[in-house]
Short mmCIF file of N, CA and C in Angstrom, two decimals:
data_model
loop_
_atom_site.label_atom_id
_atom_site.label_comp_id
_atom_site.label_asym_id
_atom_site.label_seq_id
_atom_site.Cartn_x
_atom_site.Cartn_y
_atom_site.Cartn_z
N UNK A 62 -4.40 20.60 -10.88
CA UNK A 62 -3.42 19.59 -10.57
C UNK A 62 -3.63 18.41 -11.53
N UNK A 63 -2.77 18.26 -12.04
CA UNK A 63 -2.53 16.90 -12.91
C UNK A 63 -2.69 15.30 -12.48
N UNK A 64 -3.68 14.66 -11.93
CA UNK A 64 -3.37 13.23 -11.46
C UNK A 64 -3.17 12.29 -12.42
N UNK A 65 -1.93 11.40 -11.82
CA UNK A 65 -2.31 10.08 -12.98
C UNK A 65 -1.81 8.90 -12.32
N UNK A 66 -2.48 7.52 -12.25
CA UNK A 66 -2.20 6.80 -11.66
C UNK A 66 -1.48 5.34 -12.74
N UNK A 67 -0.29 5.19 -12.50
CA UNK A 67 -0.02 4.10 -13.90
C UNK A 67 1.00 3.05 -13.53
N UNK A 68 0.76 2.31 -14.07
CA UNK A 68 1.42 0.72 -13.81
C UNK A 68 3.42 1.28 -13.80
N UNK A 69 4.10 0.19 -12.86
CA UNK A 69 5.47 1.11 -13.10
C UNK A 69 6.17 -0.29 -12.68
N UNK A 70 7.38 -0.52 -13.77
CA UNK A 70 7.75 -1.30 -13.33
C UNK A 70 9.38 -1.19 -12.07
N UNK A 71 9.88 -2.25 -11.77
CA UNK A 71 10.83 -2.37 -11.08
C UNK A 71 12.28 -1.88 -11.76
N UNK A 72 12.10 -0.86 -12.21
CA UNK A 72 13.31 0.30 -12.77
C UNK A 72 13.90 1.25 -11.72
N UNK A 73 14.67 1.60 -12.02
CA UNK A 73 15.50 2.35 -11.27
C UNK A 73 14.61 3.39 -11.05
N UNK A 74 14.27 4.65 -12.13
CA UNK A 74 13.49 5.48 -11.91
C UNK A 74 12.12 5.10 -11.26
N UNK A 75 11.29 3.86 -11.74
CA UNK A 75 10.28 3.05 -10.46
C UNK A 75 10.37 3.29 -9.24
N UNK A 76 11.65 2.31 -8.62
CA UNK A 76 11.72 1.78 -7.25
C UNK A 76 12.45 3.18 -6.85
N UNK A 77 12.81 4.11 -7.32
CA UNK A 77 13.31 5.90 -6.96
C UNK A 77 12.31 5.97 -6.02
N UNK A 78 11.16 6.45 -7.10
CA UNK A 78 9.28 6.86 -6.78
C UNK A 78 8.93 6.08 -5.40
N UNK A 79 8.91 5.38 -5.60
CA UNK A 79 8.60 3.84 -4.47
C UNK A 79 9.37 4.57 -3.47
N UNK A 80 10.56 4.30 -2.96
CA UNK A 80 11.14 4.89 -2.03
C UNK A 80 10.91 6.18 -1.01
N UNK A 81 10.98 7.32 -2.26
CA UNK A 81 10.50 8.32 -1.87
C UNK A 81 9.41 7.94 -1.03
N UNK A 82 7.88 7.72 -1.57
CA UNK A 82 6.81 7.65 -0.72
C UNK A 82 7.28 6.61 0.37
N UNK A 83 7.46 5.26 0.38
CA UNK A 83 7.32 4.60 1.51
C UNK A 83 8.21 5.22 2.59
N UNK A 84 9.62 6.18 2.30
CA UNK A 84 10.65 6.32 3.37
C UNK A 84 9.58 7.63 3.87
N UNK A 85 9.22 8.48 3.46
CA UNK A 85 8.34 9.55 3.88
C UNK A 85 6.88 9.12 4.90
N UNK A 86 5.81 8.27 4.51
CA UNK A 86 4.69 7.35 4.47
C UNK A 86 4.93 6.94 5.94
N UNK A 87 6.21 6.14 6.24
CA UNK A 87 6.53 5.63 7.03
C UNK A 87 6.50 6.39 8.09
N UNK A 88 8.04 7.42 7.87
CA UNK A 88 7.77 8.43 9.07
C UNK A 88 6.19 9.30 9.29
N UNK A 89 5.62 9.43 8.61
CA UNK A 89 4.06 10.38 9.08
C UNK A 89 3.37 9.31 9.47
N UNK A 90 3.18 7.97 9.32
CA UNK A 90 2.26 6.94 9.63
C UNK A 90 2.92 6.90 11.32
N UNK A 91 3.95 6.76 11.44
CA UNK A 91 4.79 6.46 12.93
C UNK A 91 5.41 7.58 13.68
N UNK A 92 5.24 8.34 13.59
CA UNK A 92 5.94 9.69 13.95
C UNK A 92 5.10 9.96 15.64
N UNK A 93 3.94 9.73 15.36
CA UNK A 93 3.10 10.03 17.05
C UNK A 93 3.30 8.92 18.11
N UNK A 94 4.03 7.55 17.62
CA UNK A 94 3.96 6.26 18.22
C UNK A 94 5.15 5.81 18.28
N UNK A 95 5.88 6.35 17.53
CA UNK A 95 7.32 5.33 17.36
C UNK A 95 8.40 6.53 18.04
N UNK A 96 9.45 6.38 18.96
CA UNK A 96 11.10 7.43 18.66
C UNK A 96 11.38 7.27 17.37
N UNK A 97 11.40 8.87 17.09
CA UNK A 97 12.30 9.23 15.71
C UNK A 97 13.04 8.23 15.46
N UNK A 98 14.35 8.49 16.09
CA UNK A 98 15.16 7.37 16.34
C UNK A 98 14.81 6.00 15.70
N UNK A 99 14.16 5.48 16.22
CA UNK A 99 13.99 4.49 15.94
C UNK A 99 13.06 4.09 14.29
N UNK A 100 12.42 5.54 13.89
CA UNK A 100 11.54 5.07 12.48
C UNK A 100 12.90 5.29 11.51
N UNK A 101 14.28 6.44 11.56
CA UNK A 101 15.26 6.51 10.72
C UNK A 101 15.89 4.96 10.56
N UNK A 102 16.13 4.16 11.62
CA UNK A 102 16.91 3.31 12.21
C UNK A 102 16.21 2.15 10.88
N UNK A 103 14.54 2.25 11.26
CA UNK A 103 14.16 1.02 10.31
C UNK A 103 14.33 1.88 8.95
N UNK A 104 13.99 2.62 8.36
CA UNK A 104 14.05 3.17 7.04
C UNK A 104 15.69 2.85 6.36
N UNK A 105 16.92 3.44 7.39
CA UNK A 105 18.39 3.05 7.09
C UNK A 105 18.56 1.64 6.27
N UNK A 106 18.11 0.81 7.17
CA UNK A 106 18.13 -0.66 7.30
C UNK A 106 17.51 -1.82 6.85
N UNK A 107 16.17 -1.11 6.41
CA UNK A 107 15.17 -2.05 5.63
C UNK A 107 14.60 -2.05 4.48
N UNK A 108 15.02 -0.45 3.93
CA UNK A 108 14.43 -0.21 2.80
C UNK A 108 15.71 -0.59 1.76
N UNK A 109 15.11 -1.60 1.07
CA UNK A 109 16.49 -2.37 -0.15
C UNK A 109 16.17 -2.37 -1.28
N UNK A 110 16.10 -1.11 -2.33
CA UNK A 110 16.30 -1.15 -3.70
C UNK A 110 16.87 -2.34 -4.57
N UNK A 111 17.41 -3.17 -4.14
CA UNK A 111 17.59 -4.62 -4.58
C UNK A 111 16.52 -5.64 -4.61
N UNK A 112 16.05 -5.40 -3.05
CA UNK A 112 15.06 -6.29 -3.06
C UNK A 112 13.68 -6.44 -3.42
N UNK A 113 13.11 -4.59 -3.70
CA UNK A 113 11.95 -4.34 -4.20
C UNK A 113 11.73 -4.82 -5.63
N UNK A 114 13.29 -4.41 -6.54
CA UNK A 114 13.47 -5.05 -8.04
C UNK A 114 13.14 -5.98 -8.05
N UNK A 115 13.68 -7.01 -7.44
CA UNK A 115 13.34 -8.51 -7.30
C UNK A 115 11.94 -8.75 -7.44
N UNK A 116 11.35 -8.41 -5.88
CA UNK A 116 9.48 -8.57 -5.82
C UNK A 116 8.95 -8.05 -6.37
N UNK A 117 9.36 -6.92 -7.41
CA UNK A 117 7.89 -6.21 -8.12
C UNK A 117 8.69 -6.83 -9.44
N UNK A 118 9.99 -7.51 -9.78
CA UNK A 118 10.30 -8.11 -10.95
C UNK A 118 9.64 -9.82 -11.51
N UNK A 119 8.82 -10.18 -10.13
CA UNK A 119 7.80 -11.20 -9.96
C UNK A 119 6.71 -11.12 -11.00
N UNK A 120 6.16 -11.56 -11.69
CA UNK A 120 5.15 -11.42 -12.86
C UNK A 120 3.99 -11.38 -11.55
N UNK A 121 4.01 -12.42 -10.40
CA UNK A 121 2.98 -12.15 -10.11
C UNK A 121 2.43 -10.54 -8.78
N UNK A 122 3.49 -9.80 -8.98
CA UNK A 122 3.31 -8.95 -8.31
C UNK A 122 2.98 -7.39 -9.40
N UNK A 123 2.42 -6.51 -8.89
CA UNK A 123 2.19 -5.36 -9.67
C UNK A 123 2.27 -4.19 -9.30
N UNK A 124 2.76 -3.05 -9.31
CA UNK A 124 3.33 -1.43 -8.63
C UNK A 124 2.71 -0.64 -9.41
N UNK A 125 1.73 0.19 -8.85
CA UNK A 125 0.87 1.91 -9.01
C UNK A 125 1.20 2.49 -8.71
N UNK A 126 1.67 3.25 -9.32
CA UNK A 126 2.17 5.13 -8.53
C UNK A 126 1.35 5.74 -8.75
N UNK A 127 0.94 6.66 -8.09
CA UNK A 127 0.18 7.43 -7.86
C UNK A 127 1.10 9.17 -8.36
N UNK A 128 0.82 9.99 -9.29
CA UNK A 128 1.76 11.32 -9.60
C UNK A 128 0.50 12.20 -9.31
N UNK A 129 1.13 13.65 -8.74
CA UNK A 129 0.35 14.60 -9.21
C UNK A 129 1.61 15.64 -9.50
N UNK A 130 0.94 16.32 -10.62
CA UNK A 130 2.15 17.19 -11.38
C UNK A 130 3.22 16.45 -11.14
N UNK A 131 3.51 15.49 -11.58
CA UNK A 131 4.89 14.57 -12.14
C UNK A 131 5.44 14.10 -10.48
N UNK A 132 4.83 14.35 -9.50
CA UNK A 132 5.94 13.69 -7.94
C UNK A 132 4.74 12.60 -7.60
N UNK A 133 5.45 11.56 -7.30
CA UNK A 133 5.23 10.69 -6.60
C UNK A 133 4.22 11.13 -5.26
N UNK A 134 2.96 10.72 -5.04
CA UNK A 134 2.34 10.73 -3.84
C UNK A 134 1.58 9.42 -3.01
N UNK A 135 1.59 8.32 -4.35
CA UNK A 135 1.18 7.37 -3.89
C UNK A 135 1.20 5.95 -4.38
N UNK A 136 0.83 4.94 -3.94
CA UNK A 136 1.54 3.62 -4.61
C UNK A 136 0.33 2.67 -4.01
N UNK A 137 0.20 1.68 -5.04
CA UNK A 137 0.01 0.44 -4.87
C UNK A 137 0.27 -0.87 -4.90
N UNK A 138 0.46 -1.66 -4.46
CA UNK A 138 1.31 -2.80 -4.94
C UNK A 138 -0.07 -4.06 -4.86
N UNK A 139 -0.08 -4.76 -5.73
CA UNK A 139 -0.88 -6.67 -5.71
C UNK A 139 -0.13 -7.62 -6.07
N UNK A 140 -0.17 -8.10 -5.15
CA UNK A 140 0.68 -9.96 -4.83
C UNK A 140 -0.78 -10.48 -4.63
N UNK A 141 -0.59 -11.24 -6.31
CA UNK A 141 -1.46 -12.18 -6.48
C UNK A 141 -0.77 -13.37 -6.35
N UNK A 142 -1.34 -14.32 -5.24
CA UNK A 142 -1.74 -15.71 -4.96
C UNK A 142 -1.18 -15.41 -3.52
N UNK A 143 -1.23 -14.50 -2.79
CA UNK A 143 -1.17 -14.29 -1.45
C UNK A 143 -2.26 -14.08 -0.64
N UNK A 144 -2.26 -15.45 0.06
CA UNK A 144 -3.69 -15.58 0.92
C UNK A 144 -3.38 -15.30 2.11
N UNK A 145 -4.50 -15.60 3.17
CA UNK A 145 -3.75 -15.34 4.63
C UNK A 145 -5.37 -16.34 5.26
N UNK A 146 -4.99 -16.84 6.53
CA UNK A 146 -5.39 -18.01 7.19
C UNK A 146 -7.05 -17.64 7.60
N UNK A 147 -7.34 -16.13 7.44
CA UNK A 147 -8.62 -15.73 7.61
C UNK A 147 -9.57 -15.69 6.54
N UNK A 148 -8.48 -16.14 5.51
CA UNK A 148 -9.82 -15.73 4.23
C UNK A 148 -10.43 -16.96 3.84
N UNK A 149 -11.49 -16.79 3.28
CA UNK A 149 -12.27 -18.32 2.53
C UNK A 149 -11.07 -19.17 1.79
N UNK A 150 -10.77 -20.66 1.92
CA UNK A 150 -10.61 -21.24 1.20
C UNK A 150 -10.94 -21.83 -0.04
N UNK A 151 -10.32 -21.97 -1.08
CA UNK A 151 -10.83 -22.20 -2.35
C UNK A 151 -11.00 -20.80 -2.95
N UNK A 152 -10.15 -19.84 -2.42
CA UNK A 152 -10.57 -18.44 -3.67
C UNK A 152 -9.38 -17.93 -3.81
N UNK A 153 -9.40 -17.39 -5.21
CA UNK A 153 -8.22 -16.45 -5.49
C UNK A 153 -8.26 -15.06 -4.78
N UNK A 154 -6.81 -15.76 -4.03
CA UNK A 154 -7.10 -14.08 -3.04
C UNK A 154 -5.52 -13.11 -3.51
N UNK A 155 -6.03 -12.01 -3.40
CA UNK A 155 -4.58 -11.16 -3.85
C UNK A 155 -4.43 -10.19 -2.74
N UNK A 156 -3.14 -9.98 -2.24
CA UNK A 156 -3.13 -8.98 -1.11
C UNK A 156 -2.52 -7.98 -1.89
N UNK A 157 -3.20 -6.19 -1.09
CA UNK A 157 -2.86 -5.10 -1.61
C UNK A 157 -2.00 -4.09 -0.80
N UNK A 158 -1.43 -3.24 -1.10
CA UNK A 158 -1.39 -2.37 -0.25
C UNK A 158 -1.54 -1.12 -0.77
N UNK A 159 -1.52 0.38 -0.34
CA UNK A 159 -2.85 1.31 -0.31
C UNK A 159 -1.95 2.63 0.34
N UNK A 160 -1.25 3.10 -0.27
CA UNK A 160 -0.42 4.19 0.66
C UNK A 160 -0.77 5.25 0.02
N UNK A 161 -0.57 6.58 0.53
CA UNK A 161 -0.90 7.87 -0.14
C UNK A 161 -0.77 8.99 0.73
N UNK A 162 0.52 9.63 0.65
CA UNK A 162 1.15 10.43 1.75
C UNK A 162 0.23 11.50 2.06
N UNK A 163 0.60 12.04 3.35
CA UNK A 163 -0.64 12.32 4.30
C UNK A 163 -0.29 13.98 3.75
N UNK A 164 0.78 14.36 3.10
CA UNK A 164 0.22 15.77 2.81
C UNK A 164 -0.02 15.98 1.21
N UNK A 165 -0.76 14.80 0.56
CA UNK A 165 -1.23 14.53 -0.69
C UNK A 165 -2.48 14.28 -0.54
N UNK A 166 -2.42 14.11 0.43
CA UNK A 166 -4.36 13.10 0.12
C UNK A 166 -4.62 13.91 -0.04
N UNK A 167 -5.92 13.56 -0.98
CA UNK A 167 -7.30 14.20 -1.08
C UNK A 167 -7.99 13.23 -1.79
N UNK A 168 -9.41 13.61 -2.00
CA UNK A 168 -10.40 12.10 -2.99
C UNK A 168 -9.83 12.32 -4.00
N UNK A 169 -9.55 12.91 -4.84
CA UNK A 169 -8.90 12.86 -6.56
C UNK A 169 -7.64 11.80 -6.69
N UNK A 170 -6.77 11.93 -5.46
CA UNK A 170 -5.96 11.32 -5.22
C UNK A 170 -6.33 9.89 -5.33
N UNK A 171 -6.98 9.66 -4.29
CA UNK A 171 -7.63 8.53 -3.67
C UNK A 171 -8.68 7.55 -4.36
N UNK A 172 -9.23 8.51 -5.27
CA UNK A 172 -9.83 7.98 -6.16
C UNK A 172 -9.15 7.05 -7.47
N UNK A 173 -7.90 8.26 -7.89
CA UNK A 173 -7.27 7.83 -9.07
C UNK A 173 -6.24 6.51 -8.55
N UNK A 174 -5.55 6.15 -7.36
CA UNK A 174 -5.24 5.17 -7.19
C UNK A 174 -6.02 3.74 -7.18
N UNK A 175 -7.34 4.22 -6.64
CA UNK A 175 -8.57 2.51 -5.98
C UNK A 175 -8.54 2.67 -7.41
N UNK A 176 -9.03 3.40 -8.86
CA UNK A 176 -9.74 3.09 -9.91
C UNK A 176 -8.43 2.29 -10.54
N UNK A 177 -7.54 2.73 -10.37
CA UNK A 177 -6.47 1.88 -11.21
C UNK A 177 -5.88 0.24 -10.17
N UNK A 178 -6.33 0.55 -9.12
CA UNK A 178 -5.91 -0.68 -8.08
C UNK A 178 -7.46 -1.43 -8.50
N UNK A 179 -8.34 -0.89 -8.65
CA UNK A 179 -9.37 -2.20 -8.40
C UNK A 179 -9.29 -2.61 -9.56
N UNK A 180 -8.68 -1.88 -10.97
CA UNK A 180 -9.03 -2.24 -12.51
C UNK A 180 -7.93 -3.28 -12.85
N UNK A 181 -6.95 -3.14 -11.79
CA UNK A 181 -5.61 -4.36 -11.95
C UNK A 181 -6.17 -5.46 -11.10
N UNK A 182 -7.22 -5.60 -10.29
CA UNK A 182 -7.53 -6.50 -10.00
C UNK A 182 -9.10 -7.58 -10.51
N UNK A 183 -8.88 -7.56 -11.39
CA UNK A 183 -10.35 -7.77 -12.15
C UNK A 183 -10.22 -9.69 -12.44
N UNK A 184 -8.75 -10.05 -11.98
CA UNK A 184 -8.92 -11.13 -12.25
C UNK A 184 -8.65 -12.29 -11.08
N UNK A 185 -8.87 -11.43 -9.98
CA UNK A 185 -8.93 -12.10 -8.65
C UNK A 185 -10.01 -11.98 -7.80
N UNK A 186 -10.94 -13.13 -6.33
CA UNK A 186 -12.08 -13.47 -6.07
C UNK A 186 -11.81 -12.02 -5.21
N UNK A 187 -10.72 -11.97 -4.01
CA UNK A 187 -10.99 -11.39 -2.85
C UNK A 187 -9.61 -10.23 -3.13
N UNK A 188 -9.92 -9.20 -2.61
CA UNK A 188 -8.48 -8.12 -2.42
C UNK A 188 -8.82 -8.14 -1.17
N UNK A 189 -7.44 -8.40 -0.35
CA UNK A 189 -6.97 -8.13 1.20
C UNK A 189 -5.93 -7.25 1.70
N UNK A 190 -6.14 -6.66 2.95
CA UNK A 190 -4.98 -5.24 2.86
C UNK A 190 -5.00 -5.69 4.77
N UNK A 191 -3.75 -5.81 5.39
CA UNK A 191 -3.60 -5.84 6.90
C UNK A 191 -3.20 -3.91 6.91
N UNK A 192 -4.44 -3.33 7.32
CA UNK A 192 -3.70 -1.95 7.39
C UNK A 192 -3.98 -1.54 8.79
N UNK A 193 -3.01 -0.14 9.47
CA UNK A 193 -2.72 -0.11 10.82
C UNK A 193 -3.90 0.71 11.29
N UNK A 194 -4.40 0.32 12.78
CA UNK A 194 -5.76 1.13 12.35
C UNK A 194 -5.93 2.63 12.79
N UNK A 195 -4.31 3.19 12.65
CA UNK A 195 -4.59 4.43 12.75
C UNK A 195 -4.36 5.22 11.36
N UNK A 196 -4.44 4.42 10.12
CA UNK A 196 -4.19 4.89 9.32
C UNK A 196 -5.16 5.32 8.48
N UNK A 197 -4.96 6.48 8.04
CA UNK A 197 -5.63 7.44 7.39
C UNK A 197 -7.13 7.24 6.34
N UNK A 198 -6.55 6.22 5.78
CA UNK A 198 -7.27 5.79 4.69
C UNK A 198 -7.64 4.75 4.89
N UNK A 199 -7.91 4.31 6.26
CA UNK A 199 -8.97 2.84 6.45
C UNK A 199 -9.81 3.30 6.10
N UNK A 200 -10.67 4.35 6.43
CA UNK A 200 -12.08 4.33 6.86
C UNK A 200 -12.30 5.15 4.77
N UNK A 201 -11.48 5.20 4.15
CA UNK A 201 -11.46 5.48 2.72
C UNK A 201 -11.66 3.66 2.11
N UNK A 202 -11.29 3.12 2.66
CA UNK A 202 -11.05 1.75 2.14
C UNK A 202 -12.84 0.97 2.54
N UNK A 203 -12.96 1.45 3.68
CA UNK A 203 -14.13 0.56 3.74
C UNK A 203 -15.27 1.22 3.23
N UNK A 204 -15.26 2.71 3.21
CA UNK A 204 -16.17 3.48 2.86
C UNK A 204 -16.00 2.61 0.99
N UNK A 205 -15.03 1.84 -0.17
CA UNK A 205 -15.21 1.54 -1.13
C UNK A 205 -15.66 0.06 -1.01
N UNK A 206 -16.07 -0.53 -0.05
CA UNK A 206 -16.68 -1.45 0.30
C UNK A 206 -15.61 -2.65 1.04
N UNK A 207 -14.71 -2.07 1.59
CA UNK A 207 -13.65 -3.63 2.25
C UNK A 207 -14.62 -3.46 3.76
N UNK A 208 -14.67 -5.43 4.14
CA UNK A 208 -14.84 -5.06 5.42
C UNK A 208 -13.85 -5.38 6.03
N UNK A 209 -13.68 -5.77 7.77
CA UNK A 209 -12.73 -5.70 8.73
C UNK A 209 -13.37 -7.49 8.69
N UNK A 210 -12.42 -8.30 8.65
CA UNK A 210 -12.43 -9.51 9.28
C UNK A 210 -11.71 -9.82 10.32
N UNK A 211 -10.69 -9.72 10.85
CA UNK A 211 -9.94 -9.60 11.88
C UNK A 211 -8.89 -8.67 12.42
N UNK A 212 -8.38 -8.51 13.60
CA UNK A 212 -7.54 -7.77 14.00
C UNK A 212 -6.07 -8.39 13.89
N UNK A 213 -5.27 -7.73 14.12
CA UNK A 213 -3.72 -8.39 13.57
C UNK A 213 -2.80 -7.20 14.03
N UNK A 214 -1.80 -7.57 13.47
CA UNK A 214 -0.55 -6.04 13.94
C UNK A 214 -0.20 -5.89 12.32
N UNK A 215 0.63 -5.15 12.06
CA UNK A 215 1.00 -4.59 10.98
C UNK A 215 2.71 -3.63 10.96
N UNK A 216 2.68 -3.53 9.72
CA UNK A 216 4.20 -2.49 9.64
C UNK A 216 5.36 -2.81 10.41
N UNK A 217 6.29 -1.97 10.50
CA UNK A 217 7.46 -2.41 10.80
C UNK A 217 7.59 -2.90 12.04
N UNK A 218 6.54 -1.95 13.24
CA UNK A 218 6.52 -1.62 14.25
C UNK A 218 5.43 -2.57 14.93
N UNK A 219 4.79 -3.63 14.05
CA UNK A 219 3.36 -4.16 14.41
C UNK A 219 2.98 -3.68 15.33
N UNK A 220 2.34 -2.29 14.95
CA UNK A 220 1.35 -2.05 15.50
C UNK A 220 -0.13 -2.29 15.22
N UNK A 221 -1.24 -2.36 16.27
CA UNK A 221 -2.63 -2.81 15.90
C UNK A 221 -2.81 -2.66 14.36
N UNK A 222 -3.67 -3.67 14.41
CA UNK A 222 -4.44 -3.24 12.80
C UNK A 222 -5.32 -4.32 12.33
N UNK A 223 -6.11 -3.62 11.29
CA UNK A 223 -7.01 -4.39 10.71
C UNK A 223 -7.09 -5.24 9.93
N UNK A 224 -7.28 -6.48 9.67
CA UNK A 224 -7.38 -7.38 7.96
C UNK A 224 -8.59 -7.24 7.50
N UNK A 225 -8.12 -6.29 6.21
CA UNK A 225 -9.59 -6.41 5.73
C UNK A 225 -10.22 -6.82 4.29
N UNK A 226 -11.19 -7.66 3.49
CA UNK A 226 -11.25 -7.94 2.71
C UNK A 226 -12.49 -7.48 1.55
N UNK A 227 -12.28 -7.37 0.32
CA UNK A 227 -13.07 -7.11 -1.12
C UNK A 227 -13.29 -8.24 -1.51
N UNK A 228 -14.45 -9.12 -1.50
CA UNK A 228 -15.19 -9.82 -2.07
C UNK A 228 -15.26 -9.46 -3.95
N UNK A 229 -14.62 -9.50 -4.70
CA UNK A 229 -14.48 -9.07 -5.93
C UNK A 229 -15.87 -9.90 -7.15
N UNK A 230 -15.72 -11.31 -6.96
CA UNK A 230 -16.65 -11.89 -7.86
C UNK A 230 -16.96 -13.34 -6.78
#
């Protein structure tokens, strides 16, 4: 299998990729917790190819795809200068997010996204991620050293979840 994980900008063929995983991501992350019904309802309605152009057309934001043999399986996004009320003051904090569809994973996967997500972040103190805590790849996240600082809700559906942070420099 071919992995490659690479910077992508807010293009049509981009925010395609993007889509794909998050409208998929979504339903397997919510599918045991949420009515069907109701995960199509938010996907219909919230997912805006307009508006992703926009935020990943932000200099200070950045988009990873994750390919194996050329399809889309996974993504990262960093919004740098996005802090949140739990973290140390006085540091450059960048929030991440960390997706990687549940009939893709594996460590090669997982690997080739953190190496290209932590190498885009080389110029910020803390990486922070609010992820849900039934999701797959927490315990992948802390096993690369994030810890849990507080509890919070998350996703569309705020459900439980963790804030958790990378002490970088």
């Amino acid at each position: 299998m071919n992995i490659i994980s690479k910077f992508t900008v807010g293009s049509e063929e981009g925010i395609s990729d993007l889509i794909t995983i998050i409208d998929s991501s979504v339903y397997s992350l919510h599918k045991e917790l949420i009515p069907e019904e109701d995960i199509k309802k938010y996907i219909a309605n919230n997912i805006d190819p307009r508006k992703m152009i926009n935020d990943l057309n932000d200099l200070s934001n950045q988009l990873i795809i994750t390919y194996a043999d050329d399809r889309p399986v996974g993504y990262s996004i960093l919004k740098s200068g996005s802090g949140h009320p739990d973290l140390p003051e006085g540091k450059k904090a960048t929030e991440i997010s960390f997706v990687i569809l549940s009939e893709s994973d594996s460590p090669e996967i997982r690997q080739s996204l953190w190496k290209k997500c932590r190498s885009a972040a080389g110029f910020t103190d803390i990486l922070w991620i609010n992820m849900m805590v039934h999701d797959p790849l927490l315990e992948f996240l802390k096993e690369s050293g994030f810890t849990i600082i507080a509890d919070a809700t998350a996703g569309p559906f705020q459900l439980p979840s963790h804030l958790l942070k990378l002490e970088i420099r």
